[in-house]
Tab-separated table of C-alpha atoms in Angstrom:
chain	number	residue	atom	x	y	z
H	1	MET	CA	0.000	0.000	0.000
H	2	GLY	CA	1.366	3.425	-0.938
H	3	TYR	CA	1.365	6.431	1.346
H	4	PRO	CA	1.236	10.103	0.298
H	5	ALA	CA	4.506	11.977	0.308
H	6	GLY	CA	5.373	13.369	3.701
H	7	ARG	CA	2.890	11.161	5.574
H	8	THR	CA	4.297	8.943	8.306
H	9	MET	CA	2.641	5.627	9.081
H	10	SER	CA	1.119	5.497	12.551
H	11	SER	CA	2.034	2.733	14.977
H	12	ALA	CA	-1.374	1.123	14.431
H	13	GLU	CA	-0.879	1.139	10.650
H	14	GLN	CA	2.573	-0.389	11.010
H	15	LEU	CA	1.124	-3.146	13.171
H	16	ARG	CA	-1.568	-3.928	10.618
H	17	THR	CA	0.980	-4.299	7.819
H	18	VAL	CA	2.478	-7.316	9.597
H	19	ARG	CA	-0.763	-8.894	10.791
H	20	VAL	CA	-1.134	-12.571	9.848
H	21	ASN	CA	-4.297	-14.464	9.093
H	22	ARG	CA	-5.990	-15.986	12.088
H	23	ILE	CA	-6.077	-19.785	12.127
H	24	SER	CA	-8.356	-22.028	14.126
H	25	SER	CA	-6.176	-25.153	14.258
H	26	ARG	CA	-2.803	-26.455	13.165
H	27	SER	CA	-4.402	-28.272	10.259
H	28	ASP	CA	-5.023	-24.843	8.696
H	29	LEU	CA	-1.257	-24.537	8.216
H	30	PHE	CA	-0.888	-27.666	6.075
H	31	PRO	CA	-2.140	-26.230	2.736
H	32	ARG	CA	0.277	-23.319	3.073
H	33	LEU	CA	3.166	-25.614	3.985
H	34	ILE	CA	2.405	-27.907	1.050
H	35	ALA	CA	2.435	-24.871	-1.273
H	36	MET	CA	5.811	-23.851	0.156
H	37	GLN	CA	7.085	-27.416	-0.245
H	38	LYS	CA	6.150	-27.328	-3.937
H	39	LEU	CA	7.815	-23.942	-4.322
H	40	ALA	CA	11.006	-25.415	-2.878
H	41	ASP	CA	10.669	-28.508	-5.102
H	42	ALA	CA	10.987	-30.568	-1.918
H	43	GLN	CA	9.444	-33.886	-0.894
H	44	GLY	CA	8.638	-33.050	2.715
H	45	PHE	CA	8.460	-30.379	5.418
H	46	ALA	CA	8.755	-30.200	9.191
H	47	ILE	CA	8.397	-27.574	11.904
H	48	PHE	CA	10.745	-27.766	14.885
H	49	ARG	CA	10.256	-25.479	17.888
H	50	VAL	CA	12.809	-24.716	20.575
H	51	SER	CA	11.595	-26.252	23.824
H	52	GLY	CA	12.858	-25.331	27.272
H	53	SER	CA	14.147	-22.076	28.683
H	54	GLY	CA	17.028	-20.842	30.741
H	55	LEU	CA	20.377	-22.514	30.180
H	56	PRO	CA	21.045	-23.567	26.566
H	57	ALA	CA	21.914	-27.058	27.814
H	58	LYS	CA	18.256	-27.523	28.793
H	59	GLN	CA	16.917	-26.550	25.375
H	60	ARG	CA	16.032	-28.992	22.618
H	61	LEU	CA	14.305	-29.084	19.264
H	62	VAL	CA	10.856	-30.652	19.212
H	63	CYS	CA	9.120	-31.607	15.963
H	64	GLU	CA	5.552	-30.267	16.053
H	65	LEU	CA	4.388	-30.755	12.455
H	66	GLU	CA	5.708	-32.833	9.574
H	67	ASN	CA	4.566	-34.792	6.546
H	68	TRP	CA	7.432	-37.253	6.283
H	69	GLY	CA	5.038	-40.164	6.777
H	70	SER	CA	5.268	-43.414	8.697
H	71	SER	CA	7.841	-44.879	6.326
H	72	ASN	CA	10.230	-42.067	7.315
H	73	ALA	CA	9.356	-42.019	11.004
H	74	GLY	CA	13.011	-41.829	12.001
H	75	PHE	CA	13.739	-38.636	10.072
H	76	GLY	CA	13.010	-36.342	13.024
H	77	LYS	CA	15.359	-38.090	15.443
H	78	ALA	CA	18.022	-38.462	12.760
H	79	PHE	CA	17.853	-34.748	12.042
H	80	THR	CA	18.083	-33.626	15.688
H	81	ASP	CA	20.865	-36.126	16.393
H	82	ALA	CA	22.833	-34.780	13.432
H	83	TYR	CA	22.247	-31.055	13.680
H	84	GLY	CA	20.148	-30.281	16.776
H	85	ASP	CA	22.915	-28.734	18.898
H	86	ILE	CA	24.241	-26.764	15.937
H	87	LEU	CA	20.804	-25.309	15.176
H	88	LEU	CA	20.188	-24.328	18.800
H	89	ASP	CA	23.482	-22.458	18.817
H	90	HIS	CA	22.764	-20.951	15.391
H	91	ILE	CA	19.387	-19.424	16.251
H	92	ASP	CA	20.922	-17.477	19.160
H	93	LYS	CA	23.440	-15.875	16.802
H	94	SER	CA	22.023	-15.740	13.293
H	95	LEU	CA	18.862	-15.860	11.202
H	96	LEU	CA	20.584	-17.032	8.025
H	97	PRO	CA	18.997	-20.120	6.420
H	98	LEU	CA	20.922	-23.374	6.701
H	99	SER	CA	21.455	-26.020	4.035
H	100	TRP	CA	22.958	-29.466	3.813
H	101	ALA	CA	23.449	-32.175	1.203
H	102	GLY	CA	22.315	-35.711	1.871
H	103	GLY	CA	24.338	-38.808	1.212
H	104	TYR	CA	23.107	-39.063	-2.394
H	105	ASP	CA	23.418	-35.425	-3.478
H	106	ARG	CA	26.548	-33.723	-4.679
H	107	ALA	CA	25.674	-30.213	-3.540
H	108	ALA	CA	23.594	-28.544	-0.839
H	109	PRO	CA	20.451	-26.642	-1.909
H	110	GLY	CA	20.810	-23.069	-3.092
H	111	PRO	CA	22.741	-21.264	-5.854
H	112	ALA	CA	26.472	-20.796	-5.388
H	113	ASP	CA	26.252	-16.993	-5.525
H	114	PHE	CA	23.833	-17.057	-2.560
H	115	SER	CA	26.218	-18.992	-0.299
H	116	PRO	CA	27.359	-15.887	1.676
H	117	PHE	CA	23.749	-15.533	2.829
H	118	MET	CA	23.384	-19.116	4.020
H	119	THR	CA	25.057	-21.381	6.553
H	120	ARG	CA	26.325	-24.710	5.248
H	121	LEU	CA	26.011	-27.734	7.512
H	122	GLN	CA	28.184	-30.816	7.219
H	123	ASP	CA	27.127	-32.865	4.218
H	124	GLY	CA	26.525	-36.602	3.937
H	125	ILE	CA	25.298	-37.225	7.483
H	126	LEU	CA	21.652	-37.732	6.541
H	127	SER	CA	20.112	-39.603	3.633
H	128	PHE	CA	18.213	-36.499	2.507
H	129	SER	CA	19.150	-32.922	1.627
H	130	GLY	CA	17.371	-29.922	2.997
H	131	LEU	CA	16.914	-26.294	3.901
H	132	ALA	CA	16.237	-25.049	7.437
H	133	PHE	CA	14.788	-21.564	7.915
H	134	PRO	CA	15.231	-20.102	11.424
H	135	VAL	CA	12.504	-17.927	12.921
H	136	ARG	CA	13.033	-16.037	16.179
H	137	LEU	CA	9.911	-14.560	17.788
H	138	GLY	CA	10.799	-14.533	21.466
H	139	ALA	CA	11.297	-16.915	24.349
H	140	VAL	CA	8.510	-19.265	23.227
H	141	GLY	CA	8.394	-18.532	19.507
H	142	ASN	CA	11.750	-19.725	18.219
H	143	GLY	CA	12.198	-22.568	15.790
H	144	PHE	CA	12.926	-23.814	12.295
H	145	ILE	CA	10.886	-24.825	9.267
H	146	LEU	CA	12.548	-27.493	7.144
H	147	PHE	CA	12.083	-28.533	3.541
H	148	THR	CA	13.685	-31.833	2.669
H	149	GLY	CA	14.202	-34.099	-0.319
H	150	ASP	CA	16.668	-35.034	-3.027
H	151	GLU	CA	18.333	-32.516	-5.327
H	152	ILE	CA	16.483	-29.459	-3.995
H	153	ASP	CA	17.694	-26.505	-6.036
H	154	PRO	CA	15.714	-23.288	-5.328
H	155	SER	CA	16.758	-19.926	-6.716
H	156	SER	CA	17.938	-17.121	-4.442
H	157	ASP	CA	14.582	-15.331	-4.873
H	158	THR	CA	12.756	-18.516	-3.887
H	159	ILE	CA	14.866	-18.875	-0.743
H	160	VAL	CA	14.048	-15.310	0.308
H	161	GLU	CA	10.334	-15.883	-0.429
H	162	LEU	CA	10.284	-19.121	1.569
H	163	HIS	CA	11.979	-17.516	4.562
H	164	GLY	CA	9.373	-14.761	4.650
H	165	ARG	CA	6.537	-17.271	4.492
H	166	CYS	CA	8.174	-19.311	7.268
H	167	CYS	CA	8.024	-16.276	9.546
H	168	HIS	CA	4.268	-15.955	8.950
H	169	ILE	CA	3.731	-19.675	9.591
H	170	MET	CA	5.550	-19.472	12.928
H	171	MET	CA	3.666	-16.302	13.887
H	172	ASP	CA	0.368	-18.067	13.223
H	173	LEU	CA	1.468	-21.090	15.247
H	174	LEU	CA	2.492	-18.873	18.150
H	175	SER	CA	-0.766	-16.939	17.880
H	176	LEU	CA	-2.758	-20.162	18.112
H	177	ASP	CA	-0.857	-21.197	21.249
H	178	GLU	CA	-1.318	-17.775	22.812
H	179	ARG	CA	-5.072	-17.768	22.156
H	180	ARG	CA	-5.394	-21.089	23.906
H	181	THR	CA	-3.422	-19.779	26.884
H	182	ALA	CA	-5.371	-16.519	27.014
H	183	ALA	CA	-8.798	-18.160	26.783
H	184	ALA	CA	-9.117	-18.392	30.565
H	185	GLU	CA	-8.602	-14.641	30.938
H	186	ALA	CA	-10.361	-13.131	27.950
H	187	LEU	CA	-10.697	-9.405	27.408
H	188	SER	CA	-13.999	-7.746	28.243
H	189	GLU	CA	-16.081	-5.966	25.592
H	190	ARG	CA	-15.099	-2.554	27.002
H	191	GLU	CA	-11.401	-3.454	26.997
H	192	ILE	CA	-11.658	-4.633	23.383
H	193	ALA	CA	-13.522	-1.468	22.359
H	194	CYS	CA	-10.900	0.764	23.957
H	195	LEU	CA	-8.056	-1.215	22.372
H	196	GLN	CA	-9.729	-1.064	18.960
H	197	LEU	CA	-10.057	2.710	19.098
H	198	ALA	CA	-6.514	3.070	20.447
H	199	GLY	CA	-5.350	0.888	17.573
H	200	ASP	CA	-7.152	3.257	15.218
H	201	GLY	CA	-4.947	6.044	16.525
H	202	ARG	CA	-7.406	7.650	18.975
H	203	ILE	CA	-6.079	9.188	22.180
H	204	SER	CA	-7.762	8.552	25.543
H	205	GLU	CA	-9.853	11.754	25.399
H	206	GLU	CA	-11.238	10.804	21.979
H	207	ILE	CA	-11.970	7.253	23.117
H	208	ALA	CA	-13.776	8.583	26.193
H	209	ASP	CA	-15.907	10.891	24.055
H	210	LYS	CA	-16.693	8.101	21.574
H	211	LEU	CA	-17.739	5.566	24.240
H	212	GLY	CA	-19.330	7.996	26.695
H	213	LEU	CA	-16.804	7.212	29.424
H	214	SER	CA	-14.455	9.279	31.543
H	215	VAL	CA	-10.805	9.505	30.545
H	216	HIS	CA	-9.903	7.834	33.849
H	217	THR	CA	-12.154	4.856	33.020
H	218	VAL	CA	-10.718	4.533	29.502
H	219	ASN	CA	-7.184	4.489	30.871
H	220	ALA	CA	-8.259	1.893	33.435
H	221	TYR	CA	-9.656	-0.360	30.688
H	222	LEU	CA	-6.521	0.053	28.592
H	223	GLY	CA	-4.369	-0.656	31.646
H	224	SER	CA	-6.245	-3.838	32.568
H	225	ALA	CA	-6.133	-5.032	28.949
H	226	THR	CA	-2.387	-4.421	28.860
H	227	ILE	CA	-1.943	-6.522	32.004
H	228	LYS	CA	-4.157	-9.345	30.696
H	229	LEU	CA	-2.197	-9.400	27.451
H	230	ASP	CA	1.067	-9.575	29.400
H	231	SER	CA	2.362	-6.465	27.629
H	232	VAL	CA	4.672	-3.712	28.815
H	233	ASN	CA	2.794	-0.804	27.225
H	234	ARG	CA	-0.259	0.162	25.186
H	235	ILE	CA	1.452	-0.267	21.799
H	236	GLN	CA	2.545	-3.799	22.616
H	237	ALA	CA	-0.951	-4.595	23.909
H	238	ILE	CA	-2.468	-3.397	20.616
H	239	ALA	CA	0.001	-5.509	18.645
H	240	LYS	CA	-0.818	-8.599	20.673
H	241	ALA	CA	-4.566	-7.963	20.477
H	242	ILE	CA	-4.292	-7.774	16.679
H	243	ARG	CA	-2.261	-10.975	16.553
H	244	LEU	CA	-4.755	-12.794	18.798
H	245	GLY	CA	-7.696	-11.635	16.697
H	246	TYR	CA	-9.359	-9.465	19.372
H	247	ILE	CA	-9.184	-6.350	17.182
H	248	SER	CA	-8.566	-5.626	13.509
């Protein structure tokens, strides 16, 4: 969307530009992942999330979604045994995609001129080649989306496109988890109304006039919503409310 010369996007508008589609279950992610798999010319995909907090030694990669099938049931363990520690270290330091060549391929996925923008893992350890796209969204939103197969050879533009889509997939997955967690402490109608108007760029006085409330009451509603959404300020609360589907 274009903006007139000299006009600065408001915080609410910036938040809306990165809003992802709301999903109702993990199965909603499969059609998008299959489309990405085809784009990568891969034979399978998997989502690994970083589990555990605190010391790195207590963290591990957990496979949450995959379509490798029962005949390849050992792929997940083989992958984490081969590269798990390396990926956990990588995501703390870099967001560059990773690639590796399987035992039957001569080269890792990706064009040679794109190699400075990727991290190469040791080849020949696994029977399949692949790409791993890191996504870092916070303490509980970190992980990787993998695309695996034989002789995967995406272009540099395709790699960039896939990485962007991976970020949206992980945001949707995190949003689904957060909605389940927040269900027990849902926002009230007044809190949602105040957040919606704040997200539209209205200040407290304007919100009070619109809803027929006092400014003190509006600020109280916005404050309680911020606490319920486990946010540090109003802007973060609006962002989280958008992501959780409370407001648009």
